[in-house]
Amino acid sequence: MRCDILTLFPAAVESYLAVGVLGKAAISGVLVPRVLDLRRWAGNRYGQVDDAPFGGGAGMVLMAPVVVRAVREVVQAQGLPSRIVIPDPRGRRFDDRLARELAGSPALVLVCGRYEGFDERVFELLPAEVISIGDYILAGGELAALVILEATARHLPGVVGDPDSVAEDSFTSGLLDYPVYTRPREFEGLAVPEVLLSGDHAAVRRWRREQALARTRRWRPDLLAPGTGTGEPEQ
Ligand code: SAM
């Protein structure tokens, strides 16, 4: 998957892209990320990308010609059926279903806002998907873009070493994940459940399934509601 990220803070994005799952995905070539400074498309030699809002008010607004030119050029350079994503608090709420959907695209363009956000004409002129990562306000779209990209990249083949790990993750299976333990066998009076030490793989599988269901019932009963598409009807 090609992924171009447009931002005013390339260094912040690049440092995160270099580590962990995203770093490995880039090294293996499954993900081809590129971080581009929006100032490259600035309208004047001072690198201006924002201006005061018409009508007055606080903060600065990212200029439509800068953003629209940048995105169009990047999409053309990708030469693929790209999905343009603008992280913004008003957008469709991001979740694992949307991450899997985005993972099916050969190319993404993620456009990070700052300050008061984008001139409204950006949303009118670009065929973009507007995605929110939650009902709160971040200072910029960089963290949101990285959240979207990391959750999406986990669904690309080969990115997470053991595919079972992704299949069993919370939400992917339609349930929350089961509890996990490692050494020591006992800590502060709490012992690892016997079944995990039994060597009986069928019993371990059964126990994990029951635990995943019990956890989901307790913490996220909404995931079990009919019509959520989890495939795990309440019994
Ligand atoms: N004035 C805007 C509002 O009230 O909706 C907020 C602008 S915010 C300070 C600057 C940028 O951060 C936005 O353009 C967007 O790219 C990003 N951002 C902030 N919160 C976000 C969220 N919950 N989800 C996705 N992106 C967000």
mmCIF file of C-alpha atoms and ligand atoms in Angstrom:
data_model
loop_
_atom_site.group_PDB
_atom_site.id
_atom_site.type_symbol
_atom_site.label_atom_id
_atom_site.label_comp_id
_atom_site.label_asym_id
_atom_site.label_seq_id
_atom_site.Cartn_x
_atom_site.Cartn_y
_atom_site.Cartn_z
ATOM 1 C CA MET A 1 0.000 0.000 0.000
ATOM 2 C CA ARG A 2 1.242 3.463 -0.900
ATOM 3 C CA CYS A 3 0.574 6.077 1.729
ATOM 4 C CA ASP A 4 1.380 9.764 1.451
ATOM 5 C CA ILE A 5 0.970 11.919 4.532
ATOM 6 C CA LEU A 6 0.729 15.668 4.082
ATOM 7 C CA THR A 7 1.642 17.643 7.198
ATOM 8 C CA LEU A 8 3.200 20.838 8.479
ATOM 9 C CA PHE A 9 5.251 18.752 10.951
ATOM 10 C CA PRO A 10 6.993 16.043 8.897
ATOM 11 C CA ALA A 11 9.608 15.234 11.572
ATOM 12 C CA ALA A 12 6.946 14.271 14.131
ATOM 13 C CA VAL A 13 5.290 11.858 11.697
ATOM 14 C CA GLU A 14 8.537 10.418 10.338
ATOM 15 C CA SER A 15 9.840 9.486 13.783
ATOM 16 C CA TYR A 16 6.752 7.402 14.544
ATOM 17 C CA LEU A 17 6.701 5.783 11.096
ATOM 18 C CA ALA A 18 10.222 4.488 11.698
ATOM 19 C CA VAL A 19 9.369 2.252 14.669
ATOM 20 C CA GLY A 20 7.284 -0.820 15.504
ATOM 21 C CA VAL A 21 4.687 -2.266 13.170
ATOM 22 C CA LEU A 22 4.812 0.682 10.764
ATOM 23 C CA GLY A 23 8.613 0.661 10.643
ATOM 24 C CA LYS A 24 8.666 -3.065 9.855
ATOM 25 C CA ALA A 25 5.913 -2.703 7.257
ATOM 26 C CA ALA A 26 7.984 -0.057 5.486
ATOM 27 C CA ILE A 27 11.166 -2.138 5.586
ATOM 28 C CA SER A 28 9.352 -5.157 4.141
ATOM 29 C CA GLY A 29 7.807 -2.993 1.416
ATOM 30 C CA VAL A 30 4.194 -3.931 2.274
ATOM 31 C CA LEU A 31 3.697 -0.288 3.151
ATOM 32 C CA VAL A 32 5.348 2.483 1.168
ATOM 33 C CA PRO A 33 4.928 5.607 3.295
ATOM 34 C CA ARG A 34 6.003 9.084 2.299
ATOM 35 C CA VAL A 35 5.792 12.191 4.440
ATOM 36 C CA LEU A 36 5.402 15.466 2.591
ATOM 37 C CA ASP A 37 5.657 18.999 3.932
ATOM 38 C CA LEU A 38 2.539 20.960 2.988
ATOM 39 C CA ARG A 39 4.718 24.054 2.732
ATOM 40 C CA ARG A 40 6.044 22.692 -0.576
ATOM 41 C CA TRP A 41 2.753 23.836 -2.054
ATOM 42 C CA ALA A 42 2.776 27.251 -0.336
ATOM 43 C CA GLY A 43 1.421 30.103 -2.414
ATOM 44 C CA ASN A 44 4.334 32.503 -1.904
ATOM 45 C CA ARG A 45 8.034 32.525 -1.157
ATOM 46 C CA TYR A 46 7.395 33.012 2.559
ATOM 47 C CA GLY A 47 5.944 29.523 2.713
ATOM 48 C CA GLN A 48 2.516 30.782 3.658
ATOM 49 C CA VAL A 49 -0.035 27.993 4.098
ATOM 50 C CA ASP A 50 -2.527 29.647 6.451
ATOM 51 C CA ASP A 51 -4.328 32.947 6.842
ATOM 52 C CA ALA A 52 -6.745 34.720 9.169
ATOM 53 C CA PRO A 53 -10.417 33.705 8.943
ATOM 54 C CA PHE A 54 -12.791 35.943 6.990
ATOM 55 C CA GLY A 55 -15.328 37.404 9.392
ATOM 56 C CA GLY A 56 -12.789 37.471 12.197
ATOM 57 C CA GLY A 57 -12.318 35.072 15.065
ATOM 58 C CA ALA A 58 -9.550 33.119 16.700
ATOM 59 C CA GLY A 59 -6.774 31.177 14.996
ATOM 60 C CA MET A 60 -5.579 30.639 11.470
ATOM 61 C CA VAL A 61 -7.123 28.660 8.636
ATOM 62 C CA LEU A 62 -5.267 26.378 6.212
ATOM 63 C CA MET A 63 -5.626 27.821 2.714
ATOM 64 C CA ALA A 64 -7.683 25.910 0.162
ATOM 65 C CA PRO A 65 -5.363 26.447 -2.871
ATOM 66 C CA VAL A 66 -2.380 25.024 -0.944
ATOM 67 C CA VAL A 67 -4.183 21.905 0.266
ATOM 68 C CA VAL A 68 -6.132 21.206 -2.923
ATOM 69 C CA ARG A 69 -3.039 21.603 -5.144
ATOM 70 C CA ALA A 70 -0.985 19.374 -2.859
ATOM 71 C CA VAL A 71 -3.526 16.562 -2.710
ATOM 72 C CA ARG A 72 -4.239 16.594 -6.462
ATOM 73 C CA GLU A 73 -0.529 16.424 -7.269
ATOM 74 C CA VAL A 74 0.090 13.601 -4.808
ATOM 75 C CA VAL A 75 -2.873 11.561 -6.074
ATOM 76 C CA GLN A 76 -1.654 11.980 -9.634
ATOM 77 C CA ALA A 77 1.875 10.911 -8.657
ATOM 78 C CA GLN A 78 0.500 7.805 -6.944
ATOM 79 C CA GLY A 79 -1.198 6.815 -10.214
ATOM 80 C CA LEU A 80 -3.461 4.443 -8.294
ATOM 81 C CA PRO A 81 -7.081 4.421 -7.176
ATOM 82 C CA SER A 82 -6.273 6.415 -4.025
ATOM 83 C CA ARG A 83 -8.490 7.109 -1.055
ATOM 84 C CA ILE A 84 -8.061 10.614 0.313
ATOM 85 C CA VAL A 85 -8.537 10.798 4.074
ATOM 86 C CA ILE A 86 -8.903 14.028 6.024
ATOM 87 C CA PRO A 87 -8.866 13.483 9.779
ATOM 88 C CA ASP A 88 -11.357 15.914 11.284
ATOM 89 C CA PRO A 89 -13.580 15.871 14.401
ATOM 90 C CA ARG A 90 -16.755 16.105 12.282
ATOM 91 C CA GLY A 91 -16.042 12.916 10.326
ATOM 92 C CA ARG A 92 -17.142 9.289 10.349
ATOM 93 C CA ARG A 93 -15.977 7.677 13.590
ATOM 94 C CA PHE A 94 -12.908 5.520 12.964
ATOM 95 C CA ASP A 95 -13.114 1.866 13.992
ATOM 96 C CA ASP A 96 -11.666 -1.524 13.092
ATOM 97 C CA ARG A 97 -14.248 -2.072 10.353
ATOM 98 C CA LEU A 98 -13.116 1.130 8.621
ATOM 99 C CA ALA A 99 -9.456 0.149 9.166
ATOM 100 C CA ARG A 100 -10.083 -3.145 7.326
ATOM 101 C CA GLU A 101 -11.889 -1.273 4.571
ATOM 102 C CA LEU A 102 -8.995 1.164 4.111
ATOM 103 C CA ALA A 103 -6.533 -1.754 4.091
ATOM 104 C CA GLY A 104 -8.178 -2.877 0.841
ATOM 105 C CA SER A 105 -7.086 0.283 -0.931
ATOM 106 C CA PRO A 106 -3.817 0.321 -2.912
ATOM 107 C CA ALA A 107 -3.097 3.916 -1.930
ATOM 108 C CA LEU A 108 -4.000 6.422 0.764
ATOM 109 C CA VAL A 109 -3.426 10.134 1.081
ATOM 110 C CA LEU A 110 -3.727 11.415 4.649
ATOM 111 C CA VAL A 111 -4.019 15.167 5.043
ATOM 112 C CA CYS A 112 -3.228 16.584 8.490
ATOM 113 C CA GLY A 113 -4.925 19.787 9.563
ATOM 114 C CA ARG A 114 -3.641 22.306 12.121
ATOM 115 C CA TYR A 115 -4.799 25.520 13.796
ATOM 116 C CA GLU A 116 -8.539 26.121 13.161
ATOM 117 C CA GLY A 117 -8.563 23.492 10.419
ATOM 118 C CA PHE A 118 -9.091 23.710 6.650
ATOM 119 C CA ASP A 119 -10.869 26.315 4.563
ATOM 120 C CA GLU A 120 -14.283 24.706 3.995
ATOM 121 C CA ARG A 121 -13.748 24.618 0.217
ATOM 122 C CA VAL A 122 -11.156 21.875 0.707
ATOM 123 C CA PHE A 123 -14.000 19.533 1.694
ATOM 124 C CA GLU A 124 -16.106 20.651 -1.260
ATOM 125 C CA LEU A 125 -13.392 20.324 -3.884
ATOM 126 C CA LEU A 126 -11.659 17.087 -2.870
ATOM 127 C CA PRO A 127 -13.337 13.669 -2.998
ATOM 128 C CA ALA A 128 -12.123 13.012 0.533
ATOM 129 C CA GLU A 129 -13.322 10.783 3.338
ATOM 130 C CA VAL A 130 -13.526 12.751 6.548
ATOM 131 C CA ILE A 131 -12.661 10.600 9.553
ATOM 132 C CA SER A 132 -12.740 11.385 13.273
ATOM 133 C CA ILE A 133 -10.834 9.378 15.859
ATOM 134 C CA GLY A 134 -13.156 10.495 18.654
ATOM 135 C CA ASP A 135 -15.153 13.281 20.206
ATOM 136 C CA TYR A 136 -12.281 15.437 21.418
ATOM 137 C CA ILE A 137 -10.040 18.034 19.796
ATOM 138 C CA LEU A 138 -6.382 17.437 19.005
ATOM 139 C CA ALA A 139 -4.022 20.261 18.079
ATOM 140 C CA GLY A 140 -3.407 18.655 14.685
ATOM 141 C CA GLY A 141 -4.226 15.770 12.375
ATOM 142 C CA GLU A 142 -0.835 14.046 12.758
ATOM 143 C CA LEU A 143 -1.780 11.806 15.683
ATOM 144 C CA ALA A 144 -5.118 11.011 14.068
ATOM 145 C CA ALA A 145 -3.412 10.135 10.752
ATOM 146 C CA LEU A 146 -0.979 7.830 12.566
ATOM 147 C CA VAL A 147 -3.794 6.148 14.495
ATOM 148 C CA ILE A 148 -5.653 5.532 11.240
ATOM 149 C CA LEU A 149 -2.549 4.304 9.416
ATOM 150 C CA GLU A 150 -1.326 1.976 12.175
ATOM 151 C CA ALA A 151 -4.733 0.365 12.705
ATOM 152 C CA THR A 152 -5.073 -0.015 8.912
ATOM 153 C CA ALA A 153 -1.557 -1.385 8.367
ATOM 154 C CA ARG A 154 -2.167 -4.182 10.908
ATOM 155 C CA HIS A 155 -4.626 -5.596 8.370
ATOM 156 C CA LEU A 156 -2.136 -5.675 5.480
ATOM 157 C CA PRO A 157 -0.844 -9.187 4.816
ATOM 158 C CA GLY A 158 2.515 -9.844 6.487
ATOM 159 C CA VAL A 159 2.605 -6.706 8.627
ATOM 160 C CA VAL A 160 1.898 -8.475 11.911
ATOM 161 C CA GLY A 161 4.131 -11.556 12.031
ATOM 162 C CA ASP A 162 1.470 -13.971 13.306
ATOM 163 C CA PRO A 163 -1.836 -13.540 11.431
ATOM 164 C CA ASP A 164 -3.658 -15.241 14.345
ATOM 165 C CA SER A 165 -2.649 -12.309 16.498
ATOM 166 C CA VAL A 166 -4.657 -9.914 14.303
ATOM 167 C CA ALA A 167 -7.550 -12.349 13.886
ATOM 168 C CA GLU A 168 -7.842 -12.665 17.675
ATOM 169 C CA ASP A 169 -7.393 -8.970 18.471
ATOM 170 C CA SER A 170 -10.283 -7.159 20.082
ATOM 171 C CA PHE A 171 -12.913 -6.121 17.492
ATOM 172 C CA THR A 172 -11.454 -8.117 14.575
ATOM 173 C CA SER A 173 -13.043 -11.308 15.894
ATOM 174 C CA GLY A 174 -16.198 -9.421 16.865
ATOM 175 C CA LEU A 175 -15.278 -9.905 20.530
ATOM 176 C CA LEU A 176 -12.823 -8.331 22.936
ATOM 177 C CA ASP A 177 -9.569 -10.256 23.247
ATOM 178 C CA TYR A 178 -9.156 -12.954 25.939
ATOM 179 C CA PRO A 179 -6.839 -12.341 28.953
ATOM 180 C CA VAL A 180 -3.170 -13.259 28.560
ATOM 181 C CA TYR A 181 -0.499 -14.175 31.132
ATOM 182 C CA THR A 182 3.250 -14.786 31.204
ATOM 183 C CA ARG A 183 5.829 -15.703 33.870
ATOM 184 C CA PRO A 184 5.841 -15.783 36.854
ATOM 185 C CA ARG A 185 3.120 -18.370 37.439
ATOM 186 C CA GLU A 186 2.147 -16.597 40.616
ATOM 187 C CA PHE A 187 2.418 -12.925 41.505
ATOM 188 C CA GLU A 188 1.202 -11.256 44.711
ATOM 189 C CA GLY A 189 -1.105 -14.170 45.432
ATOM 190 C CA LEU A 190 -2.593 -14.264 41.920
ATOM 191 C CA ALA A 191 -2.007 -17.495 40.006
ATOM 192 C CA VAL A 192 -2.185 -18.040 36.257
ATOM 193 C CA PRO A 193 -5.386 -20.000 35.425
ATOM 194 C CA GLU A 194 -4.615 -23.756 35.636
ATOM 195 C CA VAL A 195 -5.990 -24.517 32.172
ATOM 196 C CA LEU A 196 -3.233 -22.438 30.530
ATOM 197 C CA LEU A 197 -0.605 -24.681 32.137
ATOM 198 C CA SER A 198 -2.416 -27.925 31.302
ATOM 199 C CA GLY A 199 -1.010 -28.455 27.813
ATOM 200 C CA ASP A 200 -4.562 -29.317 26.653
ATOM 201 C CA HIS A 201 -4.860 -27.121 23.535
ATOM 202 C CA ALA A 202 -8.563 -27.780 22.987
ATOM 203 C CA ALA A 203 -9.312 -26.814 26.593
ATOM 204 C CA VAL A 204 -7.188 -23.653 26.238
ATOM 205 C CA ARG A 205 -9.062 -22.703 23.066
ATOM 206 C CA ARG A 206 -12.425 -23.292 24.791
ATOM 207 C CA TRP A 207 -11.389 -21.273 27.861
ATOM 208 C CA ARG A 208 -10.172 -18.359 25.754
ATOM 209 C CA ARG A 209 -13.409 -18.305 23.777
ATOM 210 C CA GLU A 210 -15.449 -18.268 26.992
ATOM 211 C CA GLN A 211 -13.278 -15.509 28.457
ATOM 212 C CA ALA A 212 -13.554 -13.398 25.309
ATOM 213 C CA LEU A 213 -17.346 -13.724 25.425
ATOM 214 C CA ALA A 214 -17.525 -12.982 29.156
ATOM 215 C CA ARG A 215 -15.306 -9.909 28.783
ATOM 216 C CA THR A 216 -17.331 -8.613 25.852
ATOM 217 C CA ARG A 217 -20.572 -9.132 27.805
ATOM 218 C CA ARG A 218 -19.099 -7.202 30.713
ATOM 219 C CA TRP A 219 -17.251 -4.345 28.975
ATOM 220 C CA ARG A 220 -18.830 -3.982 25.552
ATOM 221 C CA PRO A 221 -22.266 -5.660 25.414
ATOM 222 C CA ASP A 222 -23.062 -3.419 22.422
ATOM 223 C CA LEU A 223 -20.707 -5.578 20.319
ATOM 224 C CA LEU A 224 -22.983 -8.575 20.871
ATOM 225 C CA ALA A 225 -26.181 -6.784 19.930
ATOM 226 C CA PRO A 226 -27.996 -8.195 16.888
ATOM 227 C CA GLY A 227 -27.144 -6.339 13.697
ATOM 228 C CA THR A 228 -23.622 -5.303 14.747
ATOM 229 C CA GLY A 229 -22.231 -7.870 12.351
ATOM 230 C CA THR A 230 -19.984 -9.439 14.964
ATOM 231 C CA GLY A 231 -21.203 -12.921 14.124
ATOM 232 C CA GLU A 232 -21.421 -13.637 17.843
ATOM 233 C CA PRO A 233 -25.083 -13.621 18.818
ATOM 234 C CA GLU A 234 -25.940 -13.297 22.523
ATOM 235 C CA GLN A 235 -27.005 -16.662 24.002
HETATM 236 N N1 SAM B 1 -11.727 23.975 14.859
HETATM 237 C C1 SAM B 1 -11.838 22.577 14.652
HETATM 238 C C2 SAM B 1 -13.129 22.055 15.292
HETATM 239 O O1 SAM B 1 -13.538 22.585 16.313
HETATM 240 O O2 SAM B 1 -13.691 21.088 14.770
HETATM 241 C C3 SAM B 1 -10.672 21.826 15.265
HETATM 242 C C4 SAM B 1 -9.388 22.018 14.554
HETATM 243 S S1 SAM B 1 -8.112 21.058 15.304
HETATM 244 C C5 SAM B 1 -7.482 22.181 16.495
HETATM 245 C C6 SAM B 1 -6.872 21.002 14.062
HETATM 246 C C7 SAM B 1 -6.808 19.719 13.277
HETATM 247 O O3 SAM B 1 -6.617 18.618 14.131
HETATM 248 C C8 SAM B 1 -8.036 19.374 12.469
HETATM 249 O O4 SAM B 1 -8.051 20.066 11.246
HETATM 250 C C9 SAM B 1 -7.873 17.864 12.277
HETATM 251 O O5 SAM B 1 -7.006 17.579 11.196
HETATM 252 C C10 SAM B 1 -7.181 17.451 13.558
HETATM 253 N N2 SAM B 1 -8.088 16.851 14.563
HETATM 254 C C11 SAM B 1 -8.403 17.394 15.769
HETATM 255 N N3 SAM B 1 -9.211 16.581 16.459
HETATM 256 C C12 SAM B 1 -9.429 15.489 15.699
HETATM 257 C C13 SAM B 1 -10.201 14.313 15.869
HETATM 258 N N4 SAM B 1 -10.925 14.092 16.956
HETATM 259 N N5 SAM B 1 -10.186 13.390 14.880
HETATM 260 C C14 SAM B 1 -9.460 13.596 13.749
HETATM 261 N N6 SAM B 1 -8.727 14.710 13.528
HETATM 262 C C15 SAM B 1 -8.700 15.657 14.486
#
